[in-house]
Amino acid sequence: MRRAAALLLTIATVAGVTTLTGPPTTAAPITIGRLHASFQPTDGKIYILVIGNDARVGNPTHSRADAIHIVGINTKTMKGGILNFPRDSWVNVPGYGSRKINEALYFGGPELLARTLQHMTGIELDYWTMVGFQDFVKIIRALGGVKIHLPSSVYDPGGSGARLKAGTQKLWAQQSLAYLRTRKSFGGGDVTRTTNHGRFLLALLRKLRGEIAHNPSSMLRWMTVTQRHARYDMSAQEMFRLAVVASQLKAKNISNVTVPVSVGSVGAASVVFINGSAGSIYRRFKQNASL
Amino acid sequence: MSTAAPISRLGWRLLPAVVAGAAMVIAASVAIQALRSHPGLVSVGTDPAPVAAVAGQPWEMTVFPVGTRGGLSKPQRARFKAQRTHVTKVVRKVFGVLTGSPGFEVTVKEHFSRDAALSLMRTKAGLPEDTTRVDIRRRKASIGIQGSPPRTAAARVKVRAIAEVGGREIAWSDRATLWMEKTKRGWVVIAFDLKRDRL
């Protein structure tokens, strides 16, 4: 039996060595497959502050922020996250004390809003981009609408003017704006609205990827539309590189998370207080740029 | 019964060692086979040898400005035309060396960003050394250049070719996207996506 076992071990070893050193069986003479290289920032993490302000017309200076999101991208894992902040969040605005977060934009523009969020989350923001109502409509019109799945119908004829059925559909510019402005027809009010903003950003990403798969040059059109209608603090080269990164991101790898809040009031103002559990979300987001 | 028992115990004692040894060998073999069947994953020499005879159909190139409303103004058109020449030259050179023309390493260093060049150099994207002939059946490029200012470009490239490698004829197709930007050293590919299929 000992001999049998030793023989078995020898056979296994010899067979293994033969397999390891033998010639390749089906190696293709020409390399077949997919090669890929994309732009890599130094630390592999990018954070962008996305702001929607409430300026109806003209210059958005001294407007308030209706939509506040930090978009994180991890270019090593190709995962990311959208962290949404309700506009009524009661926070410490550097230099102005405790206030609603949307007032930071009014007092100090996107830079102060970015500082407020950095102070609160510990996340260093690399860029910001901002659109107003009219800018947003022009962007969506230029892009030809956005296909999105609505989990429930949205009906707010007296407020935003939204009359949308549940299901997957294409929203045109004014419909998109109405959808993103709607809050009263949702049980969660502004918190649901801010989550919907994140959902809309993901729908935009799906559209971008779909168009690029068909025609890569469409990315340049998106850039031109953004440069024409949005305000931002990045160079054309940085925007191009970010767009290249975005084109490689799958929407299913991006989480859409709204900070946990509880409803309250300060004086006569209705506000929301960010829960202490948000701290772990910030830490995770800072570490991975995904949620 | 009494004499058979110790021998049987010894056999059972050796069996785990035999199984573990065989399992390790099999796992190593599978890993090596996986690398062989995907040679693009294996680091190889950086500069493939040029092929002696490369013949091919002329390029079918479409170059157009992107993101300009109502066409280009006269100065914009002049700038676009000037950059068009440079961008098409990069596309021709890159796909020239990928299909056997000489100067692989020089071209990659000249026309790729550092990261993109490293990605391409690490893979066996050129042709094998024993390639004796390449016949390019079709090469087509659709290139969009951002209209104003013309500093970024995206190219969709399709190439179909046949090569004689070690006495065997191999047909393949390349489908690629090149993302390019204008830098101080000219137009460079900052990112790419190349899919090479056997036909």
XYZ file of C-alpha atoms in Angstrom:
490
model
C 0.000 0.000 0.000
C 2.911 2.323 0.812
C 4.409 1.567 -2.595
C 1.045 2.164 -4.205
C 0.689 5.531 -2.495
C 4.238 6.547 -3.412
C 3.628 5.472 -6.993
C 0.431 7.521 -7.097
C 2.280 10.592 -5.781
C 5.043 10.139 -8.376
C 2.527 9.790 -11.213
C 0.649 12.902 -10.086
C 3.881 14.919 -9.861
C 5.176 13.758 -13.251
C 1.801 14.405 -14.871
C 1.700 17.863 -13.345
C 5.230 18.789 -14.395
C 4.501 17.562 -17.931
C 1.396 19.746 -18.048
C 3.324 22.775 -16.782
C 6.220 22.482 -19.195
C 4.310 21.217 -22.226
C 3.724 23.351 -25.306
C 0.691 25.678 -25.361
C -2.216 23.827 -26.860
C -4.320 26.497 -28.539
C -2.362 29.753 -28.219
C -3.505 32.169 -30.911
C -0.638 33.542 -33.045
C -2.275 36.966 -32.954
C -3.426 38.318 -29.657
C -7.190 38.274 -29.587
C -9.252 40.082 -27.054
C -9.952 43.454 -25.582
C -7.337 45.956 -24.586
C -8.280 48.976 -22.663
C -6.645 52.042 -21.214
C -8.315 54.945 -19.572
C -7.332 58.121 -17.841
C -6.268 57.502 -14.225
C -6.106 60.317 -11.702
C -3.251 59.974 -9.245
C -5.117 58.570 -6.256
C -7.874 56.899 -8.272
C -10.683 58.864 -6.623
C -12.595 61.865 -7.935
C -15.302 63.839 -6.150
C -17.524 66.313 -7.956
C -20.085 68.610 -6.378
C -23.186 68.806 -8.564
C -25.482 71.751 -7.815
C -28.887 72.659 -9.149
C -29.809 76.205 -8.153
C -33.238 77.793 -7.963
C -32.483 80.719 -10.294
C -35.344 80.884 -12.767
C -33.653 83.295 -15.178
C -30.378 85.083 -15.686
C -27.317 85.003 -13.498
C -27.508 82.349 -10.764
C -25.385 84.411 -8.347
C -27.285 84.820 -5.069
C -29.522 81.871 -5.732
C -30.133 78.957 -3.364
C -29.224 75.363 -4.021
C -32.196 73.092 -4.694
C -30.112 70.072 -5.646
C -26.882 69.190 -3.822
C -24.967 66.013 -4.652
C -21.452 64.706 -4.286
C -20.618 62.345 -7.134
C -17.692 60.055 -6.341
C -15.828 57.932 -8.872
C -13.216 55.315 -8.073
C -11.259 54.839 -11.279
C -9.482 51.731 -9.996
C -12.622 49.758 -9.158
C -14.763 51.633 -11.715
C -17.426 52.019 -9.061
C -18.926 55.156 -7.685
C -21.630 56.787 -5.674
C -23.985 59.712 -5.618
C -24.469 61.148 -2.148
C -27.566 63.349 -1.995
C -28.184 66.132 0.526
C -31.696 67.525 1.086
C -31.668 71.282 0.574
C -33.203 71.947 4.021
C -30.416 70.123 5.872
C -29.454 72.121 8.967
C -25.660 72.347 8.926
C -22.768 74.517 9.950
C -21.888 76.898 7.113
C -18.272 78.092 7.684
C -18.351 81.752 8.654
C -22.141 81.936 8.889
C -23.038 79.522 11.701
C -25.888 77.017 11.627
C -28.084 77.453 8.594
C -29.881 75.528 5.888
C -27.304 74.049 3.532
C -28.897 75.671 0.485
C -28.068 79.122 1.871
C -24.339 78.436 1.539
C -24.688 78.978 -2.201
C -26.422 82.321 -1.596
C -23.735 83.571 0.794
C -20.603 82.355 -0.921
C -21.381 80.672 -4.214
C -20.359 77.111 -5.109
C -17.030 77.541 -3.306
C -18.704 78.090 0.072
C -21.123 75.227 -0.534
C -18.133 73.017 -1.362
C -16.350 74.162 1.819
C -19.482 73.464 3.867
C -19.674 69.922 2.527
C -15.944 69.334 2.942
C -16.152 70.531 6.543
C -19.142 68.264 7.160
C -18.048 65.084 5.366
C -14.248 65.294 5.397
C -14.249 64.655 1.646
C -12.026 66.882 -0.493
C -14.065 67.958 -3.500
C -12.127 68.174 -6.754
C -14.624 70.027 -8.933
C -18.050 71.589 -8.914
C -20.619 72.082 -11.632
C -23.882 74.018 -11.424
C -26.993 74.587 -13.493
C -30.085 76.754 -13.059
C -33.618 75.992 -14.259
C -33.154 77.443 -17.722
C -29.673 75.972 -18.158
C -31.028 72.574 -17.228
C -33.876 72.775 -19.743
C -31.472 73.841 -22.478
C -29.096 70.983 -21.684
C -31.800 68.310 -21.742
C -33.299 69.808 -24.899
C -29.896 69.746 -26.614
C -29.378 66.134 -25.550
C -32.772 65.096 -26.894
C -34.491 64.050 -23.658
C -33.627 61.328 -21.167
C -35.037 57.822 -20.825
C -35.773 56.997 -17.197
C -37.695 54.475 -15.140
C -40.160 56.009 -12.696
C -41.146 53.565 -9.951
C -44.396 55.448 -9.312
C -46.481 58.046 -11.067
C -45.688 61.709 -10.457
C -48.666 64.055 -10.402
C -48.246 67.634 -9.261
C -50.301 69.868 -11.591
C -50.523 72.736 -9.099
C -46.832 72.785 -8.210
C -44.166 71.591 -10.630
C -46.699 70.771 -13.341
C -45.574 67.139 -13.529
C -48.039 64.615 -14.969
C -45.998 61.456 -15.421
C -47.029 57.815 -15.376
C -45.019 55.109 -13.667
C -42.698 53.025 -15.853
C -39.868 53.541 -18.298
C -40.296 56.565 -20.510
C -38.479 59.378 -22.221
C -38.703 62.699 -20.457
C -38.311 65.812 -22.549
C -36.722 68.961 -21.175
C -39.742 70.539 -19.422
C -40.967 67.148 -18.175
C -37.515 66.457 -16.731
C -37.513 69.786 -14.907
C -41.041 69.169 -13.591
C -40.044 65.694 -12.380
C -36.969 67.022 -10.577
C -38.906 69.885 -8.981
C -41.722 67.698 -7.674
C -41.738 67.067 -3.945
C -45.283 67.561 -2.672
C -46.696 64.498 -4.389
C -44.194 62.235 -2.643
C -44.620 60.960 0.887
C -40.972 61.664 1.595
C -41.213 65.223 0.253
C -37.869 66.851 -0.364
C -35.924 63.734 0.687
C -37.592 61.710 -2.087
C -37.019 64.557 -4.508
C -33.325 64.651 -3.763
C -33.118 60.867 -4.281
C -34.888 61.359 -7.619
C -32.186 63.828 -8.606
C -29.631 61.052 -8.142
C -31.806 58.683 -10.149
C -31.913 61.240 -12.944
C -28.104 61.597 -12.918
C -27.846 57.828 -13.368
C -30.294 57.987 -16.274
C -28.044 60.622 -17.847
C -25.034 58.337 -17.407
C -26.895 55.470 -19.128
C -27.747 57.784 -21.994
C -24.150 58.965 -22.316
C -22.835 55.397 -22.412
C -25.480 54.320 -24.917
C -24.663 57.178 -27.260
C -20.920 56.660 -26.975
C -21.266 52.959 -27.757
C -23.016 53.966 -30.952
C -20.840 56.954 -31.762
C -17.877 58.003 -29.565
C -17.972 61.550 -30.954
C -21.260 62.155 -29.175
C -19.208 62.612 -26.010
C -17.753 65.781 -27.524
C -21.291 67.039 -28.164
C -22.165 66.439 -24.501
C -19.085 68.383 -23.514
C -19.999 71.289 -25.751
C -23.547 71.374 -24.366
C -22.194 71.358 -20.798
C -19.639 74.050 -21.572
C -22.332 76.201 -23.133
C -25.016 75.958 -20.453
C -23.445 74.949 -17.133
C -21.038 76.693 -14.786
C -18.067 74.669 -13.592
C -14.542 74.993 -12.240
C -12.614 72.604 -14.459
C -10.554 73.032 -17.599
C -11.704 71.673 -20.949
C -8.995 69.016 -20.662
C -10.213 67.946 -17.216
C -13.780 67.793 -18.448
C -12.724 65.622 -21.390
C -10.851 63.244 -19.122
C -13.750 63.065 -16.685
C -16.078 62.319 -19.585
C -13.773 59.500 -20.732
C -13.882 58.048 -17.213
C -17.673 58.455 -17.066
C -18.038 56.665 -20.380
C -16.465 53.582 -18.791
C -18.710 53.582 -15.706
C -21.732 51.328 -15.593
C -24.753 52.883 -13.910
C -25.336 49.654 -11.978
C -21.962 50.206 -10.280
C -22.994 53.622 -8.982
C -25.010 53.710 -5.756
C -27.544 56.437 -5.187
C -27.713 57.261 -1.476
C -29.438 60.107 0.349
C -28.046 61.060 3.738
C -30.300 59.848 6.570
C -32.268 62.721 8.069
C -35.034 63.445 10.543
C -37.583 66.205 10.104
C -37.672 69.110 12.556
C -37.883 72.855 12.824
C -35.704 75.748 13.901
C -37.825 78.742 14.871
C -40.419 79.057 12.156
C -38.281 77.293 9.566
C -38.927 73.695 8.619
C -35.596 71.878 8.403
C -34.112 68.386 8.376
C -31.350 67.231 10.708
C -28.709 64.895 9.327
C -28.535 61.801 11.553
C -25.352 60.735 13.296
C -25.311 57.537 11.230
C -24.335 59.662 8.215
C -20.784 59.683 9.629
C -20.188 56.078 8.601
C -21.489 56.864 5.092
C -19.067 59.777 4.790
C -16.155 57.623 5.952
C -17.018 54.847 3.484
C -17.435 57.346 0.668
C -14.137 59.041 1.504
C -12.309 55.730 1.602
C -13.759 54.116 -1.543
C -15.442 56.913 -3.521
C -18.338 54.493 -3.697
C -21.235 53.733 -1.374
C -6.843 -8.472 9.671
C -4.206 -7.601 12.254
C -1.397 -7.226 9.692
C -3.434 -5.340 7.114
C -4.505 -2.557 9.471
C -1.135 -0.650 9.831
C -0.554 -0.674 6.060
C -4.057 0.631 5.470
C -3.474 3.429 8.025
C -0.258 4.414 6.255
C -2.122 4.611 2.943
C -4.753 6.857 4.455
C -2.028 9.032 5.966
C -0.390 9.533 2.580
C -3.620 10.102 0.702
C -4.141 13.758 1.800
C -0.590 14.570 0.714
C -1.178 12.964 -2.670
C -4.505 14.735 -3.138
C -3.068 18.096 -2.047
C -0.073 17.696 -4.374
C -2.253 16.789 -7.313
C -4.651 19.650 -6.576
C -1.798 22.173 -6.453
C -0.410 20.919 -9.739
C -3.816 21.045 -11.403
C -4.480 24.569 -10.101
C -1.115 25.775 -11.399
C -1.763 24.157 -14.777
C -5.184 25.775 -15.054
C -3.714 29.182 -14.227
C -0.971 28.799 -16.827
C -3.426 27.588 -19.455
C -5.643 30.587 -18.715
C -2.720 32.934 -19.300
C -1.815 31.134 -22.508
C -5.329 31.353 -23.888
C -5.360 35.101 -23.082
C -1.853 36.109 -24.098
C -2.873 39.780 -23.969
C -2.524 39.469 -20.213
C 1.094 38.373 -20.409
C 3.839 40.969 -20.362
C 5.956 40.666 -23.492
C 8.665 42.468 -25.420
C 7.730 46.053 -26.166
C 8.593 46.489 -29.818
C 7.210 43.888 -32.209
C 9.272 43.311 -35.338
C 7.921 45.066 -38.438
C 6.467 42.882 -41.162
C 8.338 42.787 -44.468
C 5.309 43.087 -46.706
C 2.305 45.167 -45.692
C -0.247 45.853 -48.383
C -3.618 47.396 -47.908
C -6.637 49.210 -49.115
C -6.627 52.994 -48.673
C -8.225 54.477 -45.570
C -11.882 55.435 -45.686
C -11.875 58.433 -43.348
C -14.703 60.658 -42.293
C -13.682 63.643 -40.199
C -16.277 66.053 -38.887
C -16.594 68.858 -36.346
C -18.738 68.163 -33.280
C -20.742 70.541 -31.111
C -21.003 73.505 -33.442
C -24.384 75.084 -33.955
C -25.101 76.341 -37.457
C -21.779 75.251 -38.941
C -18.323 76.705 -38.514
C -17.271 80.286 -39.025
C -14.424 80.936 -41.437
C -11.667 81.052 -38.787
C -13.157 78.029 -37.023
C -13.162 76.130 -40.316
C -9.507 77.006 -40.874
C -8.589 75.773 -37.385
C -10.601 72.613 -37.851
C -8.931 71.855 -41.191
C -5.482 72.389 -39.705
C -6.149 69.976 -36.832
C -7.892 67.443 -39.096
C -4.597 66.728 -40.814
C -2.816 66.070 -37.513
C -5.565 63.878 -36.049
C -5.887 61.676 -39.129
C -2.101 61.296 -39.189
C -2.153 59.932 -35.615
C -4.909 57.434 -36.467
C -3.044 56.252 -39.572
C 0.239 55.857 -37.705
C -1.264 54.038 -34.720
C -3.140 51.535 -36.824
C -0.161 51.255 -39.166
C 2.064 49.914 -36.392
C -0.739 47.746 -35.031
C -0.912 46.042 -38.416
C 2.779 45.433 -38.981
C 4.326 48.722 -40.094
C 7.667 49.569 -38.465
C 8.122 51.886 -35.492
C 5.706 50.443 -32.934
C 7.531 51.692 -29.858
C 8.365 55.124 -31.286
C 4.792 55.693 -32.436
C 3.304 54.616 -29.129
C 5.685 56.832 -27.176
C 5.018 59.760 -29.493
C 1.250 59.529 -29.784
C 0.046 58.013 -26.502
C -0.127 59.504 -23.034
C 2.088 57.780 -20.482
C -0.686 55.657 -18.967
C -2.199 54.715 -22.308
C 1.248 53.869 -23.710
C 2.025 51.636 -20.741
C -1.270 49.808 -21.192
C -0.581 49.184 -24.853
C 3.085 48.265 -24.382
C 2.232 45.737 -21.695
C 0.040 43.817 -24.111
C 0.895 41.948 -27.261
C -1.063 44.270 -29.495
C 1.319 44.161 -32.472
C 1.904 41.160 -34.699
C 4.094 38.123 -33.890
C 7.718 38.034 -35.074
C 7.091 35.273 -37.592
C 4.531 37.327 -39.529
C 5.690 37.425 -43.140
C 2.847 39.224 -44.898
C -0.105 41.431 -44.019
C -2.942 42.278 -46.335
C -5.302 44.933 -44.981
C -8.697 44.357 -46.552
C -10.480 47.351 -45.111
C -9.670 50.274 -42.836
C -12.271 52.759 -41.899
C -12.257 55.649 -39.427
C -14.915 58.018 -38.266
C -13.347 60.918 -36.394
C -15.112 63.681 -34.550
C -13.148 66.752 -33.510
C -14.639 69.188 -31.049
C -15.406 72.192 -33.226
C -14.313 75.162 -31.205
C -11.614 75.065 -29.985
C -10.389 71.875 -31.669
C -8.562 70.346 -28.709
C -10.296 67.004 -28.207
C -11.232 64.239 -30.609
C -12.786 60.793 -30.637
C -12.165 58.210 -33.344
C -14.006 54.993 -34.089
C -11.751 52.739 -36.186
C -12.495 49.436 -37.916
C -9.781 47.379 -39.610
C -10.024 43.969 -41.286
C -6.840 42.218 -42.310
C -5.222 38.902 -43.156
C -1.720 37.994 -42.041
C 0.570 35.107 -42.819
C 2.005 33.968 -39.511
C 4.371 31.019 -39.449
C 2.968 29.747 -42.733
C -0.654 30.047 -41.568
C -3.162 32.606 -42.787
C -5.026 34.405 -40.043
C -7.834 36.869 -40.580
C -8.781 39.324 -37.882
C -10.689 42.519 -37.269
C -9.935 45.449 -35.007
C -12.653 47.661 -33.603
C -11.311 50.534 -31.598
C -12.151 53.830 -30.015
C -9.373 56.345 -29.503
C -9.833 59.336 -27.205
C -7.391 62.039 -28.192
C -6.462 65.469 -26.946
C -4.161 68.174 -28.228
C -1.148 68.738 -26.016
C 2.123 70.622 -26.284
C 3.630 67.630 -28.088
C 0.721 67.366 -30.524
C -2.288 65.065 -30.547
C -2.034 62.152 -28.139
C -4.266 59.196 -27.338
C -5.187 59.467 -23.643
C -7.428 56.399 -23.595
C -8.393 53.658 -25.983
C -10.569 50.619 -26.307
C -9.368 48.028 -28.803
C -11.181 44.791 -29.517
C -9.380 42.311 -31.743
C -11.383 39.341 -33.059
C -10.456 36.373 -35.225
C -12.544 36.122 -38.375
